[in-house]
Each structure stands twice: as structure tokens, then as C-alpha cells.
């Protein structure tokens, strides 16, 4: 167990996830240090302990990490070579550098699922566009399919649904995974935490509802409208995965439930995740507190939910670039059970995540009514 008063915890990334991690940590008397490009990023607005630097750069990560006891992440696209060096020097890196290395590459993820018999859609790896076109021509792959960049994609950027020959002009000319297009009934997510003792604890399953245009989560709901048996299966796969990769920290797993009832892993992220934001207002322990508990070798908290909850992402309007504004905030605060979490980003861009709103209500129907109220207020006042 670490001495929480003297140990230094560093986090790579000072976006919204880092900010919410800092807020949860502060309640336990812990004040993390940040590394990111600008000190006015979301976490930098609530902490002066921020170093300006690039978390994808070896030297920046190394020099930031050297005087830390524990280093963690809010994004997986970090310099893992530096993390491996820091691990050798005795800095505790959670999640471990090899886990980050596995997960930041969607190709390696898919290979890992296959080798370890975790259910996931069929796939082939490609180096470039010419290879993909060649396989299309010789019939090894066929429309429709999904192409994903192996690295650096996020929030649906780097994912291309290729329906017909007409779409093939847009194919990425970079290392990619080609997957079969899954006939999706529902998209589900589970967050699991595991500590050094090997104890795991997962959060309840949530259902993601997508905005078809932005290809981004519109809102997410707990409880998921789903048979218990499937919920248990999601949580059991999450526990098995945490054990299999020897996770210390937190892991989010996104699933597809197919129309024929098959459960497939879409992808995972070894960090706090958008799909766990409902826990901030609906569960006994939030995902951010759980992350801290897991990496500090503290007892894991109860993940039990106290209330149904809908989490609505606040995205930048699609026709506006400029200072982020929230003119609708006073109006939505009139509604009972509406809990906004604004990230403090300076600039609004189309579909950029600017915040989220948790809506809680004991009654499922009122929850949806309040969601619709919030959405229409935001729409009318933006
Ligand atoms: P990101 O990491 O950018 O969130 P994902 O891999 O989760 O990217 O893909 C984004 C979305 O695209 C998914 O949530 C899903 O709606 C759709 N999608 C991804 N892969 C497939 C697939 N194989 N079949 C059908 N839809 C898919």
C-alpha cells in the first residue's frame, strides 16, 4: 500500500478524463501531476501541477515520469518505449506498458482476441490501400466491410464503413484492420477494475445509443434493456480479460450484441472511458475513484448503482468553430436529477466532446422524458 501523502502520481494527458480523475483523487487527498501540450487543457484549469510536453515523445515522457512513484494514462496513444524504460527504473506504470502497447494498436487487439479465444468479429490486417484493393479484386474480402486504422483513431475517426465500390476511393492508405460488418442489435460497454491482489470488480453494463451521422455515442443508458444472462456474460468476459492481461488499473470493453444474439468484443481501452461516466452520479464509486483505488493498491469500491441514469454527451455544434458556450445551462439545471459535467475546453469544434450530462431518475420513463427535455433545451438555445 502506498503512502498517499508522499507518493507522486503522474498522468499522461490533461483532457477531460484526467480532469475528472483529479477531481475524484482530490477527495482522497491525492493531487496528481499532468503531462500535456498546454497548461490550459481541461485538467490544467483545475490543477497547477501540469508540465507542458508531448506524451507521444520519448524524452518528454521519460523526464516527466522519473520523479513519479506511479504513472497512469488517460489516453493510450502515449510513448510506450519511455514507459518501458521507466518501468525498468522502478516507476510503477499502471496499466502496465505492455498492456498499453497491446491496446493502442487495434490490429494487435484483434490478434489477441483470436489467440486467446475471446469472441470478436473476423478480420484481416493490411499495410496499405493497394493490398486492400488487391484482396477486393481477388475476392478474399468483399463488400460491405469496416476498415479501421490500427493506431490513432478515436471517437469514430479512423473508422470507415465501406459499403460498395463507390466507397473504396476513401479507403485509408495506412496500416489497418478490415473487419466484417457486424449486424448490430445493441452496443454495450462494461468497465472493470483489477488491483495488484488480482481482485476484480466490474461496473454494471450500459447500453450505448449512437448518433448515426457523427458515428459517436449520442447517449448511454443504465440499466441496459437486456436479458440478465447477457449482462452477466459481458461482466464475466470483462473479468476474464482483466485476469488474462494481468491488468492493474481499469479497462473498458465495448461489445456488439448481434441480431442473432451473439456477443462480440468490439474494442477495449485500458483507462477510464466515456461509457463509465454514468458512474459519477449513479454508482457508489465512480470509475475515476476506482481507477485511483486500483493503481494505488487500495481496496476496490462498490460498483453498485443507486439509480437508473442516462448519460448524454455534449458535442460541439456541427456548424460552429469558436469559443465553447453553454447558454442552455441555467435552463437544464431547473430539471431535477440533471447533473452537468463541463470539461472547460476553450474551443468548440464540430462534434467535439465538450462535456456530458448525467440524468438520474428512479423511473425509467421519466428518465427518457427528462432526456428529451434536456436535448430540446440545448437545441433551442445553441
Ligand atoms: P472508435 O475507437 O473510434 O470509437 P470503434 O472501433 O468503436 O471506433 O468504431 C466506432 C463505431 O463504428 C462502433 O461503435 C460501431 O457503431 C461502428 N463499428 C465499428 N466496427 C464495426 C463492425 N465491425 N461492424 C459494424 N459496425 C462497426
CSV table of C-alpha atoms and ligand atoms in Angstrom, one decimal:
chain,number,residue,atom,x,y,z
A,1,UNK,CA,0.0,0.0,0.0
A,2,UNK,CA,1.4,3.4,-0.9
A,3,UNK,CA,1.7,6.3,1.5
A,4,UNK,CA,-0.9,8.6,-0.2
A,5,UNK,CA,0.5,11.7,1.4
A,6,UNK,CA,4.0,11.5,0.0
A,7,UNK,CA,3.7,9.5,-3.2
A,8,UNK,CA,3.6,11.3,-6.5
A,9,UNK,CA,1.1,10.1,-9.1
A,10,UNK,CA,1.5,11.3,-12.7
A,11,UNK,CA,-1.0,11.0,-15.5
A,12,UNK,CA,-0.2,11.3,-19.2
A,13,UNK,CA,-2.9,13.6,-20.7
A,14,UNK,CA,-4.7,16.5,-19.3
A,15,UNK,CA,-8.0,16.2,-21.1
A,16,UNK,CA,-11.4,15.7,-19.6
A,17,UNK,CA,-10.6,12.2,-18.3
A,18,UNK,CA,-7.5,13.5,-16.5
A,19,UNK,CA,-9.6,16.3,-15.1
A,20,UNK,CA,-12.2,14.0,-13.7
A,21,UNK,CA,-9.5,11.7,-12.3
A,22,UNK,CA,-8.0,14.7,-10.5
A,23,UNK,CA,-11.4,15.7,-9.1
A,24,UNK,CA,-12.0,12.2,-7.7
A,25,UNK,CA,-8.4,11.9,-6.4
A,26,UNK,CA,-8.7,15.2,-4.5
A,27,UNK,CA,-11.4,13.7,-2.4
A,28,UNK,CA,-8.9,11.1,-1.2
A,29,UNK,CA,-6.3,13.8,-0.6
A,30,UNK,CA,-4.3,13.0,-3.7
A,31,UNK,CA,-3.3,15.6,-6.2
A,32,UNK,CA,-1.9,14.1,-9.5
A,33,UNK,CA,0.6,15.7,-11.8
A,34,UNK,CA,-0.1,16.0,-15.5
A,35,UNK,CA,1.8,16.0,-18.8
A,36,UNK,CA,0.2,17.5,-21.9
A,37,UNK,CA,0.8,20.1,-24.6
A,38,UNK,CA,-0.8,23.1,-23.0
A,39,UNK,CA,-1.4,24.0,-19.4
A,40,UNK,CA,-4.9,25.4,-20.2
A,41,UNK,CA,-6.2,22.0,-21.2
A,42,UNK,CA,-9.2,20.7,-19.1
A,43,UNK,CA,-7.1,19.2,-16.2
A,44,UNK,CA,-4.7,22.2,-16.2
A,45,UNK,CA,-7.7,24.5,-15.3
A,46,UNK,CA,-8.1,22.7,-12.0
A,47,UNK,CA,-4.5,21.9,-11.2
A,48,UNK,CA,-1.3,23.8,-11.3
A,49,UNK,CA,0.7,20.6,-11.3
A,50,UNK,CA,0.9,20.4,-15.1
A,51,UNK,CA,4.1,20.0,-17.2
A,52,UNK,CA,3.9,21.2,-20.8
A,53,UNK,CA,5.1,18.5,-23.1
A,54,UNK,CA,4.2,15.8,-25.6
A,55,UNK,CA,3.1,12.4,-24.2
A,56,UNK,CA,4.0,10.8,-27.5
A,57,UNK,CA,7.6,11.9,-27.2
A,58,UNK,CA,10.1,9.6,-25.5
A,59,UNK,CA,12.2,12.3,-23.8
A,60,UNK,CA,9.1,14.2,-22.5
A,61,UNK,CA,7.5,11.1,-21.0
A,62,UNK,CA,10.8,10.0,-19.5
A,63,UNK,CA,11.7,13.2,-17.8
A,64,UNK,CA,8.1,13.7,-16.6
A,65,UNK,CA,8.0,10.1,-15.2
A,66,UNK,CA,11.4,9.9,-13.5
A,67,UNK,CA,10.3,11.6,-10.2
A,68,UNK,CA,6.9,9.9,-10.0
A,69,UNK,CA,6.1,6.9,-8.0
A,70,UNK,CA,3.1,5.8,-10.1
A,71,UNK,CA,2.3,6.8,-13.6
A,72,UNK,CA,-1.0,6.3,-15.3
A,73,UNK,CA,-2.8,7.4,-18.5
A,74,UNK,CA,-6.0,9.0,-19.8
A,75,UNK,CA,-5.2,8.1,-23.4
A,76,UNK,CA,-3.5,5.0,-24.9
A,77,UNK,CA,-1.6,6.8,-27.7
A,78,UNK,CA,1.4,7.5,-25.5
A,79,UNK,CA,5.1,6.8,-25.9
A,80,UNK,CA,5.3,3.2,-24.5
A,81,UNK,CA,9.1,2.9,-25.1
A,82,UNK,CA,9.6,5.6,-22.4
A,83,UNK,CA,7.1,3.8,-20.2
A,84,UNK,CA,9.1,0.5,-20.6
A,85,UNK,CA,12.3,2.4,-19.6
A,86,UNK,CA,10.5,3.9,-16.6
A,87,UNK,CA,9.2,0.5,-15.5
A,88,UNK,CA,12.8,-0.8,-15.6
A,89,UNK,CA,13.8,2.2,-13.4
A,90,UNK,CA,11.2,1.2,-10.8
A,91,UNK,CA,8.4,3.6,-11.6
A,92,UNK,CA,5.1,1.8,-11.3
A,93,UNK,CA,3.2,2.1,-14.6
A,94,UNK,CA,-0.5,1.2,-14.4
A,95,UNK,CA,-1.9,0.0,-16.7
A,96,UNK,CA,1.5,-1.7,-17.5
A,97,UNK,CA,3.3,-0.5,-20.6
A,98,UNK,CA,2.8,-3.9,-22.4
A,99,UNK,CA,-0.9,-3.6,-21.9
A,100,UNK,CA,-0.9,-0.1,-23.4
A,101,UNK,CA,1.2,-1.3,-26.3
A,102,UNK,CA,-1.3,-4.1,-27.0
A,103,UNK,CA,-4.3,-1.9,-26.9
A,104,UNK,CA,-3.1,1.2,-28.7
A,105,UNK,CA,-2.9,-1.0,-31.8
A,106,UNK,CA,-6.4,-2.2,-33.0
A,107,UNK,CA,-4.6,-4.9,-35.1
A,108,UNK,CA,-2.8,-6.4,-32.1
A,109,UNK,CA,-6.0,-6.2,-30.1
A,110,UNK,CA,-7.8,-8.3,-32.7
A,111,UNK,CA,-5.0,-10.8,-32.9
A,112,UNK,CA,-5.0,-11.1,-29.1
A,113,UNK,CA,-8.8,-11.9,-29.0
A,114,UNK,CA,-8.3,-14.5,-31.6
A,115,UNK,CA,-5.3,-16.2,-30.0
A,116,UNK,CA,-7.0,-16.2,-26.6
A,117,UNK,CA,-10.4,-17.3,-27.8
A,118,UNK,CA,-12.3,-14.1,-26.9
A,119,UNK,CA,-15.3,-13.6,-29.2
A,120,UNK,CA,-14.8,-10.9,-31.8
A,121,UNK,CA,-15.6,-10.3,-35.5
A,122,UNK,CA,-13.4,-11.9,-38.3
A,123,UNK,CA,-10.6,-9.7,-39.5
A,124,UNK,CA,-7.6,-9.3,-41.8
A,125,UNK,CA,-4.6,-6.9,-41.3
A,126,UNK,CA,-3.3,-4.7,-44.1
A,127,UNK,CA,-0.3,-2.5,-44.6
A,128,UNK,CA,-1.7,-0.1,-47.2
A,129,UNK,CA,-4.6,0.6,-49.6
A,130,UNK,CA,-3.1,-1.3,-52.6
A,131,UNK,CA,-3.1,-4.6,-50.5
A,132,UNK,CA,-6.8,-4.0,-49.7
A,133,UNK,CA,-7.7,-3.3,-53.3
A,134,UNK,CA,-5.9,-6.4,-54.4
A,135,UNK,CA,-7.8,-8.6,-52.0
A,136,UNK,CA,-11.1,-7.0,-53.1
A,137,UNK,CA,-10.3,-7.8,-56.6
A,138,UNK,CA,-9.3,-11.4,-56.0
A,139,UNK,CA,-12.4,-12.0,-53.7
A,140,UNK,CA,-10.5,-12.5,-50.4
A,141,UNK,CA,-12.6,-9.7,-49.0
A,142,UNK,CA,-16.0,-8.3,-50.2
A,143,UNK,CA,-18.4,-5.5,-49.5
A,144,UNK,CA,-19.7,-4.5,-47.0
A,145,UNK,CA,-16.8,-4.3,-44.5
A,146,UNK,CA,-15.3,-1.9,-42.0
A,147,UNK,CA,-11.8,-0.5,-42.2
A,148,UNK,CA,-10.1,0.8,-39.1
A,149,UNK,CA,-6.8,2.5,-38.7
A,150,UNK,CA,-4.6,0.3,-36.4
A,151,UNK,CA,-3.5,3.3,-34.4
A,152,UNK,CA,-4.5,6.8,-33.5
A,153,UNK,CA,-8.2,6.6,-34.3
A,154,UNK,CA,-10.7,7.9,-31.7
A,155,UNK,CA,-14.4,8.8,-31.4
A,156,UNK,CA,-15.2,7.1,-34.7
A,157,UNK,CA,-12.4,9.0,-36.6
A,158,UNK,CA,-10.3,6.3,-38.3
A,159,UNK,CA,-13.3,4.0,-38.8
A,160,UNK,CA,-14.7,3.7,-42.3
A,161,UNK,CA,-17.8,1.6,-43.3
A,162,UNK,CA,-17.2,0.5,-46.8
A,163,UNK,CA,-20.4,-0.5,-48.4
A,164,UNK,CA,-19.6,-0.6,-52.1
A,165,UNK,CA,-17.1,0.0,-54.8
A,166,UNK,CA,-18.1,3.7,-54.7
A,167,UNK,CA,-16.7,4.0,-51.1
A,168,UNK,CA,-13.4,2.4,-51.9
A,169,UNK,CA,-11.8,5.7,-53.1
A,170,UNK,CA,-11.9,6.7,-49.4
A,171,UNK,CA,-10.0,3.7,-48.1
A,172,UNK,CA,-7.2,4.6,-45.7
A,173,UNK,CA,-3.8,4.2,-47.1
A,174,UNK,CA,-2.2,3.2,-43.7
A,175,UNK,CA,-1.9,0.1,-41.7
A,176,UNK,CA,-5.4,-1.0,-41.0
A,177,UNK,CA,-7.7,-3.8,-39.8
A,178,UNK,CA,-10.5,-4.9,-42.1
A,179,UNK,CA,-13.4,-6.4,-40.2
A,180,UNK,CA,-16.6,-7.9,-41.3
A,181,UNK,CA,-19.6,-5.6,-40.9
A,182,UNK,CA,-21.4,-6.8,-37.9
A,183,UNK,CA,-25.2,-6.8,-37.9
A,184,UNK,CA,-25.5,-4.9,-34.7
A,185,UNK,CA,-28.6,-5.1,-32.5
A,186,UNK,CA,-27.1,-3.2,-29.5
A,187,UNK,CA,-23.7,-1.7,-28.5
A,188,UNK,CA,-22.9,-2.4,-24.8
A,189,UNK,CA,-20.0,-1.5,-22.5
A,190,UNK,CA,-18.5,-2.6,-19.3
A,191,UNK,CA,-15.8,-1.2,-17.1
A,192,UNK,CA,-13.7,-3.5,-14.9
A,193,UNK,CA,-11.0,-2.7,-12.4
A,194,UNK,CA,-8.4,-5.0,-11.1
A,195,UNK,CA,-5.8,-4.4,-8.4
A,196,UNK,CA,-2.5,-5.9,-7.5
A,197,UNK,CA,-4.0,-8.6,-5.4
A,198,UNK,CA,-5.9,-9.8,-8.5
A,199,UNK,CA,-9.3,-8.7,-7.2
A,200,UNK,CA,-11.6,-7.6,-10.0
A,201,UNK,CA,-14.8,-5.6,-9.8
A,202,UNK,CA,-16.9,-4.6,-12.8
A,203,UNK,CA,-19.5,-1.8,-13.2
A,204,UNK,CA,-23.0,-2.6,-14.4
A,205,UNK,CA,-23.5,-3.0,-18.2
A,206,UNK,CA,-24.6,0.1,-20.1
A,207,UNK,CA,-26.2,0.4,-23.5
A,208,UNK,CA,-24.8,3.0,-26.0
A,209,UNK,CA,-27.1,4.7,-28.4
A,210,UNK,CA,-25.3,6.2,-31.4
A,211,UNK,CA,-25.7,9.3,-33.4
A,212,UNK,CA,-25.7,7.8,-36.9
A,213,UNK,CA,-24.2,11.0,-38.5
A,214,UNK,CA,-21.3,11.7,-36.1
A,215,UNK,CA,-20.7,7.9,-35.6
A,216,UNK,CA,-20.3,8.8,-31.9
A,217,UNK,CA,-22.2,7.9,-28.8
A,218,UNK,CA,-25.3,10.1,-28.5
A,219,UNK,CA,-26.4,8.9,-25.1
A,220,UNK,CA,-25.8,5.9,-22.9
A,221,UNK,CA,-28.2,4.2,-20.5
A,222,UNK,CA,-28.1,2.3,-17.3
A,223,UNK,CA,-29.7,-0.1,-16.9
A,224,UNK,CA,-29.3,-1.6,-20.3
A,225,UNK,CA,-32.5,-3.0,-21.8
A,226,UNK,CA,-31.2,-6.5,-21.9
A,227,UNK,CA,-31.5,-10.1,-20.6
A,228,UNK,CA,-29.6,-10.6,-17.3
A,229,UNK,CA,-27.8,-13.6,-18.9
A,230,UNK,CA,-26.2,-11.3,-21.5
A,231,UNK,CA,-25.3,-8.7,-18.8
A,232,UNK,CA,-23.6,-11.4,-16.8
A,233,UNK,CA,-21.8,-12.7,-19.8
A,234,UNK,CA,-20.4,-9.2,-20.5
A,235,UNK,CA,-19.2,-8.8,-17.0
A,236,UNK,CA,-17.7,-12.3,-16.9
A,237,UNK,CA,-15.8,-11.6,-20.2
A,238,UNK,CA,-14.5,-8.4,-18.6
A,239,UNK,CA,-13.3,-10.2,-15.5
A,240,UNK,CA,-11.6,-12.9,-17.6
A,241,UNK,CA,-10.0,-10.2,-19.8
A,242,UNK,CA,-8.6,-8.3,-16.8
A,243,UNK,CA,-7.1,-11.5,-15.5
A,244,UNK,CA,-5.8,-12.6,-18.8
A,245,UNK,CA,-3.8,-9.4,-19.5
A,246,UNK,CA,-2.9,-9.2,-15.8
A,247,UNK,CA,-4.4,-5.7,-15.6
A,248,UNK,CA,-3.6,-3.3,-12.8
A,249,UNK,CA,-5.9,-0.4,-13.3
A,250,UNK,CA,-9.1,0.0,-15.2
A,251,UNK,CA,-10.3,-1.4,-18.5
A,252,UNK,CA,-13.3,-0.5,-20.6
A,253,UNK,CA,-14.7,-3.1,-23.0
A,254,UNK,CA,-17.1,-2.3,-25.8
A,255,UNK,CA,-19.3,-5.1,-27.1
A,256,UNK,CA,-21.6,-5.7,-30.1
A,257,UNK,CA,-24.7,-7.8,-29.5
A,258,UNK,CA,-25.6,-9.1,-32.9
A,259,UNK,CA,-29.1,-9.5,-34.2
A,260,UNK,CA,-28.7,-13.3,-33.9
A,261,UNK,CA,-27.8,-12.9,-30.2
A,262,UNK,CA,-24.0,-13.3,-30.4
A,263,UNK,CA,-21.9,-11.2,-28.1
A,264,UNK,CA,-18.6,-9.9,-29.7
A,265,UNK,CA,-15.9,-7.7,-28.3
A,266,UNK,CA,-15.6,-4.6,-30.5
A,267,UNK,CA,-12.6,-3.0,-28.7
A,268,UNK,CA,-11.1,-2.1,-25.4
A,269,UNK,CA,-9.3,0.7,-23.7
A,270,UNK,CA,-7.1,0.4,-20.5
A,271,UNK,CA,-8.4,3.5,-18.9
A,272,UNK,CA,-11.5,5.4,-17.8
A,273,UNK,CA,-14.0,5.7,-20.6
A,274,UNK,CA,-16.9,7.7,-21.8
A,275,UNK,CA,-19.1,4.7,-21.2
A,276,UNK,CA,-18.3,4.8,-17.5
A,277,UNK,CA,-19.4,8.5,-16.9
A,278,UNK,CA,-22.8,7.4,-15.5
A,279,UNK,CA,-20.9,6.0,-12.5
A,280,UNK,CA,-20.1,9.6,-11.4
A,281,UNK,CA,-23.7,10.2,-10.3
A,282,UNK,CA,-25.3,6.7,-10.4
A,283,UNK,CA,-22.9,4.4,-8.6
A,284,UNK,CA,-21.4,4.2,-5.1
A,285,UNK,CA,-17.9,4.5,-6.5
A,286,UNK,CA,-17.2,6.4,-9.7
A,287,UNK,CA,-14.9,4.9,-12.4
A,288,UNK,CA,-12.3,7.7,-11.6
A,289,UNK,CA,-12.2,6.8,-7.9
A,290,UNK,CA,-12.0,3.2,-8.9
A,291,UNK,CA,-9.1,3.8,-11.2
A,292,UNK,CA,-7.2,5.6,-8.4
A,293,UNK,CA,-8.0,2.8,-5.9
A,294,UNK,CA,-6.8,0.1,-8.4
A,295,UNK,CA,-3.5,1.8,-9.2
A,296,UNK,CA,-2.8,2.7,-5.6
A,297,UNK,CA,-3.4,-0.8,-4.3
A,298,UNK,CA,-6.3,0.3,-2.2
A,299,UNK,CA,-9.5,-1.8,-1.7
A,300,UNK,CA,-11.8,-1.6,-4.8
A,301,UNK,CA,-15.0,0.3,-4.2
A,302,UNK,CA,-18.5,-1.0,-4.6
A,303,UNK,CA,-19.7,-0.6,-8.2
A,304,UNK,CA,-23.4,-0.9,-7.3
A,305,UNK,CA,-25.7,1.6,-9.0
A,306,UNK,CA,-28.2,3.5,-6.8
A,307,UNK,CA,-30.3,4.8,-9.6
A,308,UNK,CA,-31.1,4.5,-13.3
A,309,UNK,CA,-29.2,7.0,-15.3
A,310,UNK,CA,-28.8,8.4,-18.8
A,311,UNK,CA,-25.5,10.0,-19.9
A,312,UNK,CA,-25.7,12.5,-22.7
A,313,UNK,CA,-22.6,13.7,-24.4
A,314,UNK,CA,-22.4,17.4,-25.1
A,315,UNK,CA,-20.9,17.8,-28.5
A,316,UNK,CA,-19.8,21.0,-30.3
A,317,UNK,CA,-22.5,22.1,-32.8
A,318,UNK,CA,-21.7,20.8,-36.3
A,319,UNK,CA,-21.6,24.3,-37.9
A,320,UNK,CA,-19.6,26.2,-35.4
A,321,UNK,CA,-15.9,26.7,-34.5
A,322,UNK,CA,-15.2,29.2,-31.8
A,323,UNK,CA,-15.3,29.7,-28.0
A,324,UNK,CA,-17.2,27.0,-26.2
A,325,UNK,CA,-20.5,28.3,-24.9
A,326,UNK,CA,-23.2,26.7,-22.7
A,327,UNK,CA,-26.2,29.2,-22.8
A,328,UNK,CA,-28.6,26.4,-22.0
A,329,UNK,CA,-27.0,25.5,-18.7
A,330,UNK,CA,-29.3,27.6,-16.3
A,331,UNK,CA,-32.4,26.2,-18.0
A,332,UNK,CA,-31.5,22.5,-17.8
A,333,UNK,CA,-30.5,23.0,-14.1
A,334,UNK,CA,-34.2,23.5,-13.4
A,335,UNK,CA,-34.8,19.8,-14.0
A,336,UNK,CA,-34.4,17.6,-11.0
A,337,UNK,CA,-31.7,14.9,-11.4
A,338,UNK,CA,-29.8,16.8,-14.1
A,339,UNK,CA,-26.0,16.7,-13.3
A,340,UNK,CA,-23.8,18.5,-15.8
A,341,UNK,CA,-20.1,17.9,-16.2
A,342,UNK,CA,-18.5,20.6,-18.3
A,343,UNK,CA,-14.9,19.9,-19.3
A,344,UNK,CA,-13.7,23.5,-19.7
A,345,UNK,CA,-12.4,23.2,-23.2
A,346,UNK,CA,-11.8,26.7,-24.7
A,347,UNK,CA,-12.8,25.9,-28.3
A,348,UNK,CA,-15.9,24.3,-29.7
A,349,UNK,CA,-15.5,22.3,-32.9
A,350,UNK,CA,-18.0,20.2,-34.8
A,351,UNK,CA,-18.8,17.0,-32.7
A,352,UNK,CA,-16.0,17.8,-30.2
A,353,UNK,CA,-16.8,16.4,-26.7
A,354,UNK,CA,-17.3,19.5,-24.5
A,355,UNK,CA,-19.0,17.8,-21.6
A,356,UNK,CA,-21.6,15.3,-20.5
A,357,UNK,CA,-24.8,15.4,-18.6
A,358,UNK,CA,-25.9,12.7,-16.3
A,359,UNK,CA,-29.7,12.5,-15.9
A,360,UNK,CA,-30.9,10.4,-12.9
A,361,UNK,CA,-34.4,9.4,-12.0
A,362,UNK,CA,-35.8,6.3,-10.3
A,363,UNK,CA,-38.3,5.9,-13.0
A,364,UNK,CA,-37.2,4.7,-16.4
A,365,UNK,CA,-39.9,6.6,-18.4
A,366,UNK,CA,-39.3,9.9,-16.6
A,367,UNK,CA,-35.6,9.4,-17.4
A,368,UNK,CA,-36.3,9.4,-21.1
A,369,UNK,CA,-38.8,12.4,-20.7
A,370,UNK,CA,-36.1,14.4,-19.0
A,371,UNK,CA,-33.5,13.4,-21.6
A,372,UNK,CA,-35.8,14.8,-24.3
A,373,UNK,CA,-36.4,18.0,-22.3
A,374,UNK,CA,-32.6,18.5,-22.0
A,375,UNK,CA,-32.0,17.8,-25.6
A,376,UNK,CA,-34.7,20.2,-26.8
A,377,UNK,CA,-33.4,23.0,-24.4
A,378,UNK,CA,-29.9,22.5,-25.7
A,379,UNK,CA,-31.1,22.5,-29.3
A,380,UNK,CA,-33.2,25.6,-28.9
A,381,UNK,CA,-30.6,27.6,-27.0
A,382,UNK,CA,-27.5,26.8,-29.0
B,1,LIG,P1,-13.5,4.3,-32.0
B,1,LIG,O1,-12.4,3.6,-31.3
B,1,LIG,O2,-13.1,5.4,-32.9
B,1,LIG,O3,-14.7,4.5,-31.1
B,1,LIG,P2,-14.8,1.8,-32.9
B,1,LIG,O4,-14.0,0.7,-33.3
B,1,LIG,O5,-15.5,1.7,-31.6
B,1,LIG,O6,-14.0,3.2,-33.1
B,1,LIG,O7,-15.9,2.0,-34.0
B,1,LIG,C1,-16.9,3.1,-34.0
B,1,LIG,C2,-18.3,2.6,-34.3
B,1,LIG,O8,-18.3,2.1,-35.6
B,1,LIG,C3,-18.8,1.5,-33.4
B,1,LIG,O9,-19.2,1.9,-32.2
B,1,LIG,C4,-19.8,0.9,-34.3
B,1,LIG,O10,-21.0,1.6,-34.2
B,1,LIG,C5,-19.2,1.0,-35.7
B,1,LIG,N1,-18.4,-0.2,-36.0
B,1,LIG,C6,-17.2,-0.5,-35.7
B,1,LIG,N2,-16.8,-1.7,-36.1
B,1,LIG,C7,-17.8,-2.3,-36.7
B,1,LIG,C8,-18.1,-3.5,-37.3
B,1,LIG,N3,-17.1,-4.5,-37.4
B,1,LIG,N4,-19.3,-3.8,-37.8
B,1,LIG,C9,-20.3,-2.8,-37.7
B,1,LIG,N5,-20.1,-1.6,-37.1
B,1,LIG,C10,-18.9,-1.3,-36.6
